[in-house]
Coordinates of C-alpha atoms and ligand atoms in Angstrom, one line a residue:
M1 CA 0.0 0.0 0.0
A2 CA 1.2 3.5 -0.8
V3 CA 2.6 5.5 2.1
I4 CA 0.8 8.9 2.3
G5 CA 2.1 12.3 3.6
F6 CA -0.8 14.6 4.4
I7 CA -0.1 18.4 4.8
G8 CA -2.8 20.5 6.5
L9 CA -4.7 18.8 9.2
G10 CA -7.6 21.3 9.5
N11 CA -11.4 21.1 9.5
M12 CA -11.1 19.1 6.2
G13 CA -7.7 17.6 6.2
M14 CA -8.0 15.9 9.6
P15 CA -11.0 13.8 8.9
M16 CA -9.7 13.0 5.4
A17 CA -6.3 11.9 6.8
R18 CA -8.1 9.9 9.5
N19 CA -10.2 8.1 6.9
L20 CA -7.1 7.0 5.0
V21 CA -5.6 5.7 8.3
Q22 CA -8.8 3.8 9.0
A23 CA -8.6 2.3 5.5
G24 CA -5.2 0.8 6.4
Y25 CA -2.9 3.4 4.9
L26 CA 0.3 4.5 6.7
V27 CA -0.2 8.3 6.9
Y28 CA 2.3 10.9 8.0
G29 CA 0.5 14.1 9.0
F30 CA 2.1 17.6 9.0
N31 CA 0.5 20.8 10.1
R32 CA 1.7 24.2 10.9
S33 CA 0.1 24.3 14.4
K34 CA 1.5 21.3 16.2
E35 CA -1.3 20.3 18.5
K36 CA -3.2 19.1 15.3
E37 CA -0.4 16.7 14.7
E38 CA -0.8 15.3 18.3
T39 CA -4.6 15.0 17.6
F40 CA -3.8 13.1 14.4
E41 CA -1.5 10.8 16.3
E42 CA -4.3 10.0 18.7
L43 CA -6.4 9.1 15.7
G44 CA -3.8 6.5 14.6
G45 CA -1.7 8.5 12.2
R46 CA 2.0 9.2 12.3
R47 CA 3.4 12.6 13.1
A48 CA 5.8 14.2 10.6
E49 CA 7.9 16.6 12.5
S50 CA 9.1 18.2 9.2
L51 CA 8.3 18.5 5.6
S52 CA 11.5 16.7 4.8
L53 CA 10.2 13.6 6.6
I54 CA 7.2 13.7 4.2
A55 CA 9.5 14.1 1.3
E56 CA 11.5 11.1 2.4
K57 CA 8.7 8.7 3.4
A58 CA 5.7 9.4 1.2
D59 CA 4.8 7.9 -2.1
I60 CA 1.7 10.2 -2.4
I61 CA 1.8 13.7 -1.0
M62 CA -1.5 15.4 -0.2
T63 CA -2.2 19.0 0.7
C64 CA -5.3 20.6 2.1
L65 CA -4.4 24.2 2.9
P66 CA -6.3 27.4 3.3
E67 CA -5.1 29.9 0.6
P68 CA -3.2 29.8 -2.7
Q69 CA -0.1 31.3 -1.0
D70 CA 0.0 28.4 1.4
V71 CA -0.1 25.8 -1.3
H72 CA 2.5 27.7 -3.3
D73 CA 4.8 28.0 -0.3
V74 CA 4.5 24.5 0.9
L75 CA 4.9 22.9 -2.6
S76 CA 7.8 25.2 -3.5
E77 CA 9.5 24.0 -0.3
L78 CA 8.9 20.4 -1.3
F79 CA 10.2 21.0 -4.8
E80 CA 13.5 21.9 -3.2
M81 CA 13.7 18.3 -1.8
E82 CA 14.2 14.9 -3.3
I83 CA 10.6 13.7 -4.2
S84 CA 11.0 12.0 -7.6
D85 CA 8.6 9.2 -8.4
S86 CA 5.9 10.5 -6.2
L87 CA 2.4 11.9 -6.8
I88 CA 1.2 15.2 -5.3
I89 CA -2.6 15.7 -4.9
D90 CA -3.8 19.1 -3.8
F91 CA -7.3 19.2 -2.3
S92 CA -7.3 22.9 -1.4
T93 CA -9.5 25.4 -3.3
V94 CA -7.0 27.7 -5.0
T95 CA -6.6 28.8 -8.7
S96 CA -6.2 26.8 -11.9
A97 CA -3.2 29.0 -12.9
L98 CA -1.4 28.0 -9.7
H99 CA -2.1 24.3 -10.5
E100 CA -0.8 24.6 -14.0
N101 CA 2.4 26.2 -12.6
M102 CA 2.8 23.6 -9.9
K103 CA 2.2 20.8 -12.3
E104 CA 5.0 22.0 -14.6
K105 CA 7.4 22.3 -11.7
A106 CA 6.4 18.8 -10.5
A107 CA 6.9 17.4 -14.0
G108 CA 10.4 18.9 -13.9
K109 CA 11.2 16.8 -10.8
G110 CA 9.6 13.6 -12.2
V111 CA 6.6 14.0 -10.0
Q112 CA 2.9 13.6 -11.1
Y113 CA 0.4 16.2 -10.0
L114 CA -3.4 16.4 -9.6
D115 CA -5.6 19.1 -8.4
A116 CA -8.6 17.5 -6.6
P117 CA -10.7 20.1 -4.8
V118 CA -13.6 18.7 -2.8
S119 CA -17.1 19.6 -1.9
G120 CA -19.4 18.2 0.8
G121 CA -18.0 20.1 3.8
T122 CA -16.8 18.6 7.1
A123 CA -19.7 16.3 7.2
G124 CA -18.7 14.8 3.8
A125 CA -15.0 14.7 4.9
E126 CA -16.0 12.8 8.1
A127 CA -18.2 10.4 6.3
G128 CA -15.9 9.8 3.4
T129 CA -18.6 11.0 1.0
L130 CA -17.0 14.0 -0.6
A131 CA -17.5 15.1 -4.2
I132 CA -14.0 15.1 -5.7
M133 CA -13.3 17.0 -9.0
C134 CA -9.9 16.1 -10.2
G135 CA -7.8 17.6 -12.9
G136 CA -4.6 16.0 -14.3
E137 CA -3.4 13.1 -16.4
E138 CA -5.4 10.0 -16.7
D139 CA -2.7 7.6 -15.3
A140 CA -2.2 9.8 -12.2
F141 CA -5.9 9.9 -11.7
E142 CA -6.1 6.1 -11.9
K143 CA -3.2 5.8 -9.4
A144 CA -5.2 8.1 -7.0
R145 CA -8.6 6.5 -7.5
P146 CA -8.3 3.9 -4.6
L147 CA -7.5 6.8 -2.3
F148 CA -10.4 9.0 -3.7
D149 CA -12.7 6.0 -3.1
V150 CA -11.9 6.1 0.6
L151 CA -12.5 9.9 0.7
G152 CA -15.4 10.5 -1.6
A153 CA -18.7 9.2 -3.0
S154 CA -18.6 11.2 -6.2
I155 CA -15.3 11.1 -8.2
T156 CA -14.9 12.8 -11.5
H157 CA -12.0 13.3 -13.8
T158 CA -12.6 16.7 -15.0
G159 CA -9.8 17.1 -17.6
P160 CA -6.2 18.5 -17.5
A161 CA -4.5 20.0 -14.4
G162 CA -6.5 23.0 -13.2
S163 CA -9.8 21.8 -14.6
G164 CA -10.9 20.4 -11.2
T165 CA -10.4 23.9 -9.7
K166 CA -12.4 25.6 -12.5
V167 CA -15.3 23.3 -11.6
K168 CA -14.8 23.9 -7.9
L169 CA -14.8 27.7 -8.3
I170 CA -18.0 27.6 -10.3
N171 CA -19.4 25.4 -7.4
Q172 CA -18.2 28.0 -4.9
Y173 CA -19.8 30.9 -6.8
M174 CA -23.1 29.0 -6.4
V175 CA -22.5 28.3 -2.7
G176 CA -22.0 32.0 -2.1
M177 CA -25.1 32.9 -3.9
H178 CA -27.2 30.2 -2.2
T179 CA -25.8 31.2 1.1
A180 CA -26.9 34.9 0.6
A181 CA -30.3 33.7 -0.6
V182 CA -30.8 31.6 2.5
A183 CA -29.8 34.4 4.8
E184 CA -32.0 37.0 3.2
A185 CA -35.0 34.6 2.8
L186 CA -34.7 33.7 6.5
H187 CA -34.5 37.4 7.4
L188 CA -37.6 38.1 5.4
A189 CA -39.3 35.2 7.2
D190 CA -38.4 36.7 10.6
E191 CA -39.7 40.1 9.7
S192 CA -43.0 38.6 8.3
G193 CA -44.0 36.6 11.3
I194 CA -43.2 33.3 9.5
D195 CA -41.9 30.4 11.7
K196 CA -38.4 29.4 10.2
D197 CA -38.7 25.7 11.2
M198 CA -42.1 25.6 9.3
L199 CA -40.6 27.4 6.4
Y200 CA -37.7 25.1 6.2
D201 CA -40.1 22.0 6.2
V202 CA -42.2 23.6 3.4
L203 CA -39.3 24.6 1.3
S204 CA -37.6 21.3 1.7
N205 CA -40.3 20.1 -0.7
S206 CA -40.4 22.9 -3.0
F207 CA -38.1 24.4 -5.8
A208 CA -36.3 26.5 -3.2
Q209 CA -34.8 23.3 -1.6
S210 CA -31.0 23.2 -1.8
K211 CA -28.0 21.3 -0.3
I212 CA -26.9 24.7 1.1
F213 CA -30.2 25.3 2.8
D214 CA -30.0 21.8 4.2
R215 CA -26.5 22.4 5.4
H216 CA -27.0 25.9 6.9
Y217 CA -30.4 25.7 8.6
P218 CA -30.8 22.7 10.9
D219 CA -27.3 22.2 12.2
F220 CA -26.1 25.9 12.2
I221 CA -28.8 28.6 12.1
A222 CA -31.5 26.7 14.0
A223 CA -29.0 25.3 16.4
D224 CA -27.5 28.7 17.0
R225 CA -24.0 27.3 16.0
E226 CA -21.5 29.6 14.5
E227 CA -18.1 27.8 14.8
P228 CA -16.9 26.5 11.4
G229 CA -17.5 24.1 9.5
F230 CA -16.4 26.2 6.6
A231 CA -15.2 29.7 7.6
L232 CA -16.9 32.7 6.1
S233 CA -13.5 34.1 5.2
L234 CA -12.7 31.0 3.2
L235 CA -16.0 31.4 1.2
L236 CA -15.0 35.0 0.5
K237 CA -11.6 33.7 -0.7
D238 CA -13.5 31.4 -3.1
L239 CA -15.8 34.2 -4.3
N240 CA -12.7 36.4 -5.0
L241 CA -11.1 33.5 -6.9
A242 CA -14.3 32.9 -8.9
G243 CA -14.5 36.6 -9.6
E244 CA -10.8 36.5 -10.9
M245 CA -11.6 33.5 -13.1
A246 CA -14.7 35.3 -14.6
G247 CA -12.8 38.5 -15.0
E248 CA -10.1 36.8 -17.1
R249 CA -12.8 35.5 -19.4
E250 CA -14.9 38.8 -19.4
V251 CA -17.8 37.1 -17.7
P252 CA -19.5 39.8 -15.6
L253 CA -21.1 37.7 -12.7
E254 CA -23.1 40.9 -11.9
A255 CA -25.2 39.5 -9.0
G256 CA -22.1 37.8 -7.6
R257 CA -20.4 41.2 -7.3
K258 CA -23.0 42.5 -4.9
V259 CA -22.9 39.3 -2.9
K260 CA -19.1 39.5 -2.7
E261 CA -19.2 43.0 -1.4
M262 CA -21.6 41.9 1.3
F263 CA -19.3 39.0 2.3
E264 CA -16.4 41.6 2.5
D265 CA -18.5 43.7 4.8
A266 CA -19.5 40.7 6.9
K267 CA -15.8 39.8 7.3
Q268 CA -15.0 43.4 8.3
Q269 CA -17.9 43.2 10.9
G270 CA -16.1 40.3 12.5
Y271 CA -17.8 37.3 10.9
G272 CA -14.7 36.0 9.0
G273 CA -13.8 33.3 11.5
K274 CA -17.5 32.1 11.9
D275 CA -19.1 29.4 9.8
M276 CA -20.3 30.8 6.4
S277 CA -23.9 30.2 7.5
A278 CA -23.4 33.1 10.0
F279 CA -24.1 35.3 7.0
Y280 CA -27.7 35.0 8.3
Q281 CA -26.7 36.7 11.6
Y282 CA -24.8 39.3 9.7
T283 CA -27.7 40.0 7.5
T284 CA -30.3 40.2 10.3
G285 CA -27.9 42.3 12.5
K286 CA -27.2 44.8 9.8
Y287 CA -30.6 45.3 8.4
S288 CA -33.0 44.8 11.3
Ligands
LIG1 P1 -8.6 25.0 7.9 O1 -8.1 26.4 8.2 O2 -9.5 24.4 8.9 O3 -7.3 24.0 7.8 C1 -6.1 24.3 7.2 C2 -4.9 23.7 8.0 O4 -3.8 23.9 7.3 C3 -4.8 24.3 9.4 O5 -4.7 23.2 10.3 C4 -3.5 25.1 9.3 O6 -2.8 25.1 10.6 C5 -2.8 24.3 8.2 N1 -1.7 25.1 7.6 C6 -1.9 26.3 7.1 N2 -0.7 26.7 6.4 C7 0.1 25.7 6.6 C8 1.5 25.4 6.2 N3 2.1 26.3 5.5 N4 2.0 24.3 6.5 C9 1.3 23.3 7.2 N5 0.1 23.4 7.6 C10 -0.5 24.6 7.3 O7 -9.2 25.0 6.5 P2 -10.2 23.9 5.9 O8 -11.6 24.3 6.2 O9 -9.7 22.5 6.3 O10 -9.9 24.2 4.4 C11 -8.8 23.8 3.7 C12 -9.0 24.0 2.2 O11 -10.1 23.1 1.8 C13 -9.3 25.4 1.8 O12 -8.8 25.7 0.6 C14 -10.8 25.4 1.7 O13 -11.3 26.4 0.8 C15 -11.1 24.0 1.1 N6 -12.4 23.4 1.5 C16 -12.9 23.5 2.8 C17 -14.2 23.0 3.0 C18 -14.9 23.1 4.4 O14 -16.0 22.8 4.5 N7 -14.2 23.5 5.5 C19 -14.9 22.3 2.0 C20 -14.3 22.2 0.8 C21 -13.0 22.7 0.5

């Protein structure tokens, strides 16, 4: 069985790496804040004290990091090391241009490269039911497939390196729009004397039903829970990346521009570290 190095043991990376351990893989976990590595050890993983240990031991190196700069920095450091014959899989949501660049650098080192962003949130990561959208060469995809089968329920080879990320950013554009729609609709319900639980039940059987409504309402908004999940600041990052992707292609995304401005304001108002569903609390707080 391939030895895995997993870099970025956060809300997504930790349960994903744990699922690989439970499937019988030897997994070395590396994280910037060291207490996460201790937690990973308690879950049955091995602790990698340094990136060079990952470079030395892993056949397959996985990254699940917050921002494009993090992915760039970590992979650039790895490319300074001896990692030939390995496969790198990045699960983060970043840019297709970064992946195209990293794939070229990887190829120069004799390393295969896949971008494989995921959707399905922490619940999907815990349950191993993520949607995985993977860009890269067919033989690398086939090599990764047994690992994807552990992590996900919907696995798609989207095309060349970077294409998985294009699909993911289109997904994230819709996640942002749905999040804003849910927040404003619930605010309208509040102001109209409509019970939100009843509304949720009705809309669950109407055209307004969505996975985002199902995610945001019962476990977060109705439960008064704001800790992430998926941080609002990460959704803003994705809306910015989707905006850049659209700008490069002269696609206006007019409605999205307003929603993005609102997310920027929500972050400034202190909601960045809360779950993205706290956009509802932002909306009600701002406009009540
Ligand atoms: P997170 O902030 O919870 O986790 C990121 C982890 O990476 C943290 O533990 C952090 O300490 C670590 N880290 C950061 N820089 C590092 C570095 N240089 N070296 C080693 N470790 C480093 O973020 P997350 O929610 O797990 O998201 C990770 C990525 O997955 C993001 O790109 C996000 O957009 C994407 N994503 C998140 C979700 C979700 O629901 N949370 C769903 C799909 C995709």
